[in-house]
PDB file of C-alpha atoms in Angstrom:
ATOM      1  CA  ARG A  13     -74.001   8.059   3.788  1.00  0.00           C
ATOM      2  CA  ALA A  14     -70.517   8.142   2.313  1.00  0.00           C
ATOM      3  CA  LYS A  15     -70.882   4.878   0.424  1.00  0.00           C
ATOM      4  CA  PRO A  16     -73.934   5.865  -1.687  1.00  0.00           C
ATOM      5  CA  ARG A  17     -72.344   9.239  -2.416  1.00  0.00           C
ATOM      6  CA  LEU A  18     -69.070   7.633  -3.532  1.00  0.00           C
ATOM      7  CA  VAL A  19     -70.901   5.118  -5.712  1.00  0.00           C
ATOM      8  CA  ALA A  20     -72.962   7.923  -7.274  1.00  0.00           C
ATOM      9  CA  GLU A  21     -69.842   9.999  -7.979  1.00  0.00           C
ATOM     10  CA  THR A  22     -68.186   6.971  -9.572  1.00  0.00           C
ATOM     11  CA  VAL A  23     -71.193   6.299 -11.794  1.00  0.00           C
ATOM     12  CA  TYR A  24     -71.683   9.971 -12.737  1.00  0.00           C
ATOM     13  CA  SER A  25     -68.016  10.319 -13.683  1.00  0.00           C
ATOM     14  CA  SER A  26     -68.583   7.807 -16.467  1.00  0.00           C
ATOM     15  CA  ASP A  27     -71.069  10.215 -18.092  1.00  0.00           C
ATOM     16  CA  SER A  28     -68.250  12.467 -19.266  1.00  0.00           C
ATOM     17  CA  GLN A  29     -65.878  11.222 -21.972  1.00  0.00           C
ATOM     18  CA  SER A  30     -62.994  13.335 -20.683  1.00  0.00           C
ATOM     19  CA  SER A  31     -63.558  12.261 -17.090  1.00  0.00           C
ATOM     20  CA  LEU A  32     -63.774   8.619 -18.096  1.00  0.00           C
ATOM     21  CA  ALA A  33     -60.564   8.916 -20.141  1.00  0.00           C
ATOM     22  CA  ARG A  34     -58.776  10.482 -17.160  1.00  0.00           C
ATOM     23  CA  ILE A  35     -59.997   7.761 -14.796  1.00  0.00           C
ATOM     24  CA  TYR A  36     -59.038   4.950 -17.180  1.00  0.00           C
ATOM     25  CA  GLY A  37     -55.657   6.535 -17.868  1.00  0.00           C
ATOM     26  CA  SER A  38     -54.890   6.964 -14.174  1.00  0.00           C
ATOM     27  CA  ALA A  39     -55.950   3.411 -13.395  1.00  0.00           C
ATOM     28  CA  LEU A  40     -53.942   1.921 -16.261  1.00  0.00           C
ATOM     29  CA  ALA A  41     -50.891   3.942 -15.191  1.00  0.00           C
ATOM     30  CA  ILE A  42     -50.880   2.215 -11.795  1.00  0.00           C
ATOM     31  CA  GLY A  43     -51.504  -1.258 -13.156  1.00  0.00           C
ATOM     32  CA  GLU A  44     -55.276  -1.544 -12.818  1.00  0.00           C
ATOM     33  CA  SER A  45     -57.409  -2.857 -15.645  1.00  0.00           C
ATOM     34  CA  ILE A  46     -60.476  -1.294 -17.233  1.00  0.00           C
ATOM     35  CA  GLU A  47     -62.511  -4.168 -15.784  1.00  0.00           C
ATOM     36  CA  GLU A  48     -61.298  -3.274 -12.280  1.00  0.00           C
ATOM     37  CA  VAL A  49     -62.397   0.324 -12.813  1.00  0.00           C
ATOM     38  CA  ARG A  50     -65.811  -0.851 -13.989  1.00  0.00           C
ATOM     39  CA  ARG A  51     -66.124  -2.920 -10.796  1.00  0.00           C
ATOM     40  CA  TRP A  52     -65.531   0.084  -8.523  1.00  0.00           C
ATOM     41  CA  PRO A  53     -69.234   0.661  -7.707  1.00  0.00           C
ATOM     42  CA  SER A  54     -69.783  -2.970  -6.652  1.00  0.00           C
ATOM     43  CA  ASP A  55     -66.446  -3.025  -4.804  1.00  0.00           C
ATOM     44  CA  ILE A  56     -67.468   0.095  -2.886  1.00  0.00           C
ATOM     45  CA  GLU A  57     -70.864  -1.436  -2.083  1.00  0.00           C
ATOM     46  CA  GLY A  58     -69.067  -4.502  -0.706  1.00  0.00           C
ATOM     47  CA  VAL A  59     -67.173  -2.556   1.955  1.00  0.00           C
ATOM     48  CA  THR A  60     -68.600  -3.215   5.402  1.00  0.00           C
ATOM     49  CA  GLN A  61     -68.216  -1.236   8.590  1.00  0.00           C
ATOM     50  CA  ALA A  62     -66.422  -4.189  10.203  1.00  0.00           C
ATOM     51  CA  ARG A  63     -63.965  -4.479   7.315  1.00  0.00           C
ATOM     52  CA  LEU A  64     -63.279  -0.756   7.384  1.00  0.00           C
ATOM     53  CA  ALA A  65     -62.721  -0.853  11.155  1.00  0.00           C
ATOM     54  CA  ALA A  66     -60.280  -3.769  10.788  1.00  0.00           C
ATOM     55  CA  VAL A  67     -58.238  -1.908   8.176  1.00  0.00           C
ATOM     56  CA  ALA A  68     -58.249   1.272  10.268  1.00  0.00           C
ATOM     57  CA  GLU A  69     -57.114  -0.671  13.335  1.00  0.00           C
ATOM     58  CA  ARG A  70     -54.287  -2.241  11.364  1.00  0.00           C
ATOM     59  CA  TYR A  71     -52.921   0.900   9.698  1.00  0.00           C
ATOM     60  CA  LEU A  72     -53.999   3.884  11.798  1.00  0.00           C
ATOM     61  CA  VAL A  73     -51.603   3.305  14.682  1.00  0.00           C
ATOM     62  CA  PRO A  74     -49.417   5.832  16.518  1.00  0.00           C
ATOM     63  CA  ALA A  75     -46.211   4.171  15.268  1.00  0.00           C
ATOM     64  CA  ARG A  76     -47.190   5.082  11.687  1.00  0.00           C
ATOM     65  CA  SER A  77     -48.236   8.652  12.411  1.00  0.00           C
ATOM     66  CA  VAL A  78     -46.379  11.818  11.499  1.00  0.00           C
ATOM     67  CA  THR A  79     -46.790  15.060  13.378  1.00  0.00           C
ATOM     68  CA  GLY A  80     -45.726  18.438  12.062  1.00  0.00           C
ATOM     69  CA  TYR A  81     -45.606  21.758  13.855  1.00  0.00           C
ATOM     70  CA  LEU A  82     -46.071  25.128  12.210  1.00  0.00           C
ATOM     71  CA  THR A  83     -44.070  27.870  13.841  1.00  0.00           C
ATOM     72  CA  LYS A  84     -43.995  31.580  13.207  1.00  0.00           C
ATOM     73  CA  THR A  85     -40.816  33.343  12.220  1.00  0.00           C
ATOM     74  CA  ARG A  86     -40.177  37.042  11.910  1.00  0.00           C
ATOM     75  CA  ASP A  87     -37.689  36.569   9.082  1.00  0.00           C
ATOM     76  CA  PRO A  88     -39.259  34.825   6.044  1.00  0.00           C
ATOM     77  CA  ASP A  89     -35.809  34.273   4.480  1.00  0.00           C
ATOM     78  CA  ALA A  90     -34.670  32.365   7.563  1.00  0.00           C
ATOM     79  CA  ALA A  91     -37.607  29.976   7.193  1.00  0.00           C
ATOM     80  CA  ILE A  92     -36.655  29.265   3.573  1.00  0.00           C
ATOM     81  CA  ALA A  93     -32.996  28.737   4.491  1.00  0.00           C
ATOM     82  CA  ALA A  94     -33.961  26.307   7.274  1.00  0.00           C
ATOM     83  CA  ALA A  95     -35.922  24.148   4.859  1.00  0.00           C
TER      84      ALA A  95
END
């Protein structure tokens, strides 16, 4: 379900000139080409469940995780000073 929705959002975003300019600008800023952006729908379609699982297994490991704890304080200034 996520794949068709993501492809549709990618295609619909090209209907708006301002949205398309933002997408192209963001992609170019990180070294992608316009052609790579235009290939996004087919690249998304090419993702398989097995490929996604392999990537998740490789990168979503406890050694790479970060855990944060939110604690309450009675003195808001003390919380700012501790940061």
